[in-house]
Amino acid sequence: MSYIRINPIIKKVNMKPKGVVEIVLETTVSQLRGSMDALGNMIDDKAEVTLDSLVVNYNVEINAKTEKPIKHYKVGEDGVVTEVIPEGEQLEADLGIPKDKQPVIEVPEEIDRKIVDEFILNLMAPPYEDLPYPFFTFAERLKDGESYDRISSDYGITAAEMIRILDEYRARIAPLANKWFEWKESQVPGTVIDNKESVTESDEPDTEIVESDQIELDKGSVGEGTLLNEEVSFNQEEGEKELVEPAAEDIESFILEKKPVFEDIPFDFPSLLAIKKSGKSWMEIATSINESSGKLGTAYTKYKKKVKDIMMGGAA
């Protein structure tokens, strides 16, 4: 059995007779490096394909007369994005003066989904009352490789519903994520961004990780027997032991056995996890304790990180 994972471009969809749909995908040789033979062997074979867009599409409202965006945003020193309301408009709103209706057009825009998810994972994305879901947890678990089916089942919704909700949320926060990303890219190395301290040249770690999907290797640059998707380490001290992160199942077992608690975590997650293991979803558990699933999911993610730190020998 062959397995290939690529991020192709959907070039064409052809409707053919007898209900046949032909989907044409385009990728690069670099993405298929080492998999060409496997791909060739899959011709005329059945394959399971999941198409998940890597682009977030959204609309920007533009004043038809001035051709400028209706909404403007600014980023604070802490990276928080807020909408800027011009002084004149704010004064009119304070005085209750009706606002003149301006002709508005919607201009389609798009943004890399990685940027939007990074915005969410850095806890910069705002919540919305009409979308009471744990989007941070969704983004984190998807990043860790979990499927929509597994994640959605924990919250009592279908995978299709989760995808629809997540797409709606991403599109809503996309303008903010775009502004945040511009601010983030403009920061001077060594300043505090993304809730972490960026590494300056003098603070670079001794171990450098080179990912195969970020660089294109020249022919012959990889030695025989080296997998292209392996992490390659340089300047690693002899005898240095690499810390292996515990698997999700091991973290849950540790929680149920050791029952760790933390002062800044307001929930009894060892007990709640035991309830979860009995067949309840996190959505049902959140309802039973009169909490939003978003708040509970965010707290559980923070709790698991603390537990993982303890398991790896660090301080929580």
mmCIF file of C-alpha atoms in Angstrom, residues 128-237:
data_model
loop_
_atom_site.group_PDB
_atom_site.id
_atom_site.type_symbol
_atom_site.label_atom_id
_atom_site.label_comp_id
_atom_site.label_asym_id
_atom_site.label_seq_id
_atom_site.Cartn_x
_atom_site.Cartn_y
_atom_site.Cartn_z
ATOM 1 C CA TYR A 128 -17.831 35.878 19.353
ATOM 2 C CA GLU A 129 -21.022 35.147 21.258
ATOM 3 C CA ASP A 130 -22.685 33.565 18.228
ATOM 4 C CA LEU A 131 -19.729 31.189 17.759
ATOM 5 C CA PRO A 132 -19.210 29.681 21.248
ATOM 6 C CA TYR A 133 -16.623 27.096 20.265
ATOM 7 C CA PRO A 134 -13.035 26.384 21.439
ATOM 8 C CA PHE A 135 -11.261 27.534 18.287
ATOM 9 C CA PHE A 136 -7.849 27.562 19.966
ATOM 10 C CA THR A 137 -8.288 23.876 20.810
ATOM 11 C CA PHE A 138 -9.574 23.141 17.303
ATOM 12 C CA ALA A 139 -6.527 24.805 15.708
ATOM 13 C CA GLU A 140 -4.067 23.163 18.083
ATOM 14 C CA ARG A 141 -5.434 19.658 17.619
ATOM 15 C CA LEU A 142 -5.567 20.048 13.837
ATOM 16 C CA LYS A 143 -1.958 21.231 13.903
ATOM 17 C CA ASP A 144 -1.066 18.107 15.885
ATOM 18 C CA GLY A 145 -2.519 15.974 13.102
ATOM 19 C CA GLU A 146 -5.867 14.974 14.595
ATOM 20 C CA SER A 147 -8.775 14.485 12.206
ATOM 21 C CA TYR A 148 -11.949 16.545 11.979
ATOM 22 C CA ASP A 149 -13.934 13.410 12.813
ATOM 23 C CA ARG A 150 -12.112 12.789 16.084
ATOM 24 C CA ILE A 151 -12.163 16.418 17.243
ATOM 25 C CA SER A 152 -15.803 17.043 16.342
ATOM 26 C CA SER A 153 -16.952 13.892 18.142
ATOM 27 C CA ASP A 154 -15.538 15.294 21.391
ATOM 28 C CA TYR A 155 -17.888 18.274 21.087
ATOM 29 C CA GLY A 156 -21.021 16.491 19.943
ATOM 30 C CA ILE A 157 -21.032 17.908 16.406
ATOM 31 C CA THR A 158 -20.380 16.402 12.987
ATOM 32 C CA ALA A 159 -17.132 16.902 11.096
ATOM 33 C CA ALA A 160 -19.019 18.821 8.396
ATOM 34 C CA GLU A 161 -20.514 21.154 11.009
ATOM 35 C CA MET A 162 -17.105 21.722 12.602
ATOM 36 C CA ILE A 163 -15.573 22.588 9.231
ATOM 37 C CA ARG A 164 -18.417 25.032 8.472
ATOM 38 C CA ILE A 165 -18.061 26.715 11.885
ATOM 39 C CA LEU A 166 -14.273 26.906 11.612
ATOM 40 C CA ASP A 167 -14.434 28.331 8.089
ATOM 41 C CA GLU A 168 -16.901 31.006 9.230
ATOM 42 C CA TYR A 169 -14.699 31.963 12.177
ATOM 43 C CA ARG A 170 -11.522 32.080 10.101
ATOM 44 C CA ALA A 171 -13.190 34.319 7.512
ATOM 45 C CA ARG A 172 -14.472 36.645 10.237
ATOM 46 C CA ILE A 173 -11.069 37.130 11.892
ATOM 47 C CA ALA A 174 -9.051 37.111 8.645
ATOM 48 C CA PRO A 175 -8.732 40.944 8.378
ATOM 49 C CA LEU A 176 -7.461 41.095 11.971
ATOM 50 C CA ALA A 177 -5.061 38.211 11.374
ATOM 51 C CA ASN A 178 -3.700 39.946 8.277
ATOM 52 C CA LYS A 179 -3.052 43.175 10.221
ATOM 53 C CA TRP A 180 -1.470 41.221 13.089
ATOM 54 C CA PHE A 181 0.799 39.315 10.699
ATOM 55 C CA GLU A 182 1.994 42.571 9.088
ATOM 56 C CA TRP A 183 2.808 43.907 12.570
ATOM 57 C CA LYS A 184 4.523 40.668 13.568
ATOM 58 C CA GLU A 185 6.730 40.659 10.458
ATOM 59 C CA SER A 186 7.772 44.266 11.136
ATOM 60 C CA GLN A 187 9.069 43.534 14.649
ATOM 61 C CA VAL A 188 12.796 43.892 15.328
ATOM 62 C CA PRO A 189 14.460 40.551 16.212
ATOM 63 C CA GLY A 190 14.881 40.228 19.950
ATOM 64 C CA THR A 191 11.594 41.938 20.855
ATOM 65 C CA VAL A 192 8.803 40.070 22.594
ATOM 66 C CA ILE A 193 6.157 38.879 20.149
ATOM 67 C CA ASP A 194 3.823 35.903 19.887
ATOM 68 C CA ASN A 195 3.969 35.498 23.669
ATOM 69 C CA LYS A 196 7.531 34.248 23.210
ATOM 70 C CA GLU A 197 10.889 35.994 23.009
ATOM 71 C CA SER A 198 12.238 35.910 19.484
ATOM 72 C CA VAL A 199 15.797 34.662 19.171
ATOM 73 C CA THR A 200 18.490 37.143 18.215
ATOM 74 C CA GLU A 201 21.578 36.154 16.292
ATOM 75 C CA SER A 202 23.695 35.905 19.433
ATOM 76 C CA ASP A 203 21.041 33.761 21.149
ATOM 77 C CA GLU A 204 20.680 31.180 18.403
ATOM 78 C CA PRO A 205 20.412 27.629 19.752
ATOM 79 C CA ASP A 206 23.100 25.056 19.037
ATOM 80 C CA THR A 207 20.625 22.769 17.288
ATOM 81 C CA GLU A 208 19.151 23.792 13.967
ATOM 82 C CA ILE A 209 16.217 21.944 12.459
ATOM 83 C CA VAL A 210 15.914 21.857 8.685
ATOM 84 C CA GLU A 211 12.514 20.824 7.357
ATOM 85 C CA SER A 212 12.335 19.248 3.939
ATOM 86 C CA ASP A 213 9.174 21.123 2.942
ATOM 87 C CA GLN A 214 10.850 24.489 3.551
ATOM 88 C CA ILE A 215 13.985 24.002 1.472
ATOM 89 C CA GLU A 216 14.761 22.451 -1.863
ATOM 90 C CA LEU A 217 17.770 20.154 -1.688
ATOM 91 C CA ASP A 218 20.197 19.874 -4.571
ATOM 92 C CA LYS A 219 20.567 16.451 -6.113
ATOM 93 C CA GLY A 220 23.135 14.438 -4.211
ATOM 94 C CA SER A 221 23.048 16.653 -1.129
ATOM 95 C CA VAL A 222 21.301 13.986 0.925
ATOM 96 C CA GLY A 223 23.273 10.916 1.798
ATOM 97 C CA GLU A 224 22.082 7.431 0.990
ATOM 98 C CA GLY A 225 19.524 6.158 3.452
ATOM 99 C CA THR A 226 18.440 9.633 4.604
ATOM 100 C CA LEU A 227 14.699 10.279 4.486
ATOM 101 C CA LEU A 228 13.751 13.656 3.062
ATOM 102 C CA ASN A 229 11.126 14.236 5.718
ATOM 103 C CA GLU A 230 13.510 13.558 8.589
ATOM 104 C CA GLU A 231 14.602 16.342 10.904
ATOM 105 C CA VAL A 232 18.312 16.951 10.409
ATOM 106 C CA SER A 233 20.261 18.226 13.419
ATOM 107 C CA PHE A 234 23.570 20.061 13.267
ATOM 108 C CA ASN A 235 26.153 20.843 15.965
ATOM 109 C CA GLN A 236 24.479 18.499 18.450
ATOM 110 C CA GLU A 237 26.782 17.805 21.348
#
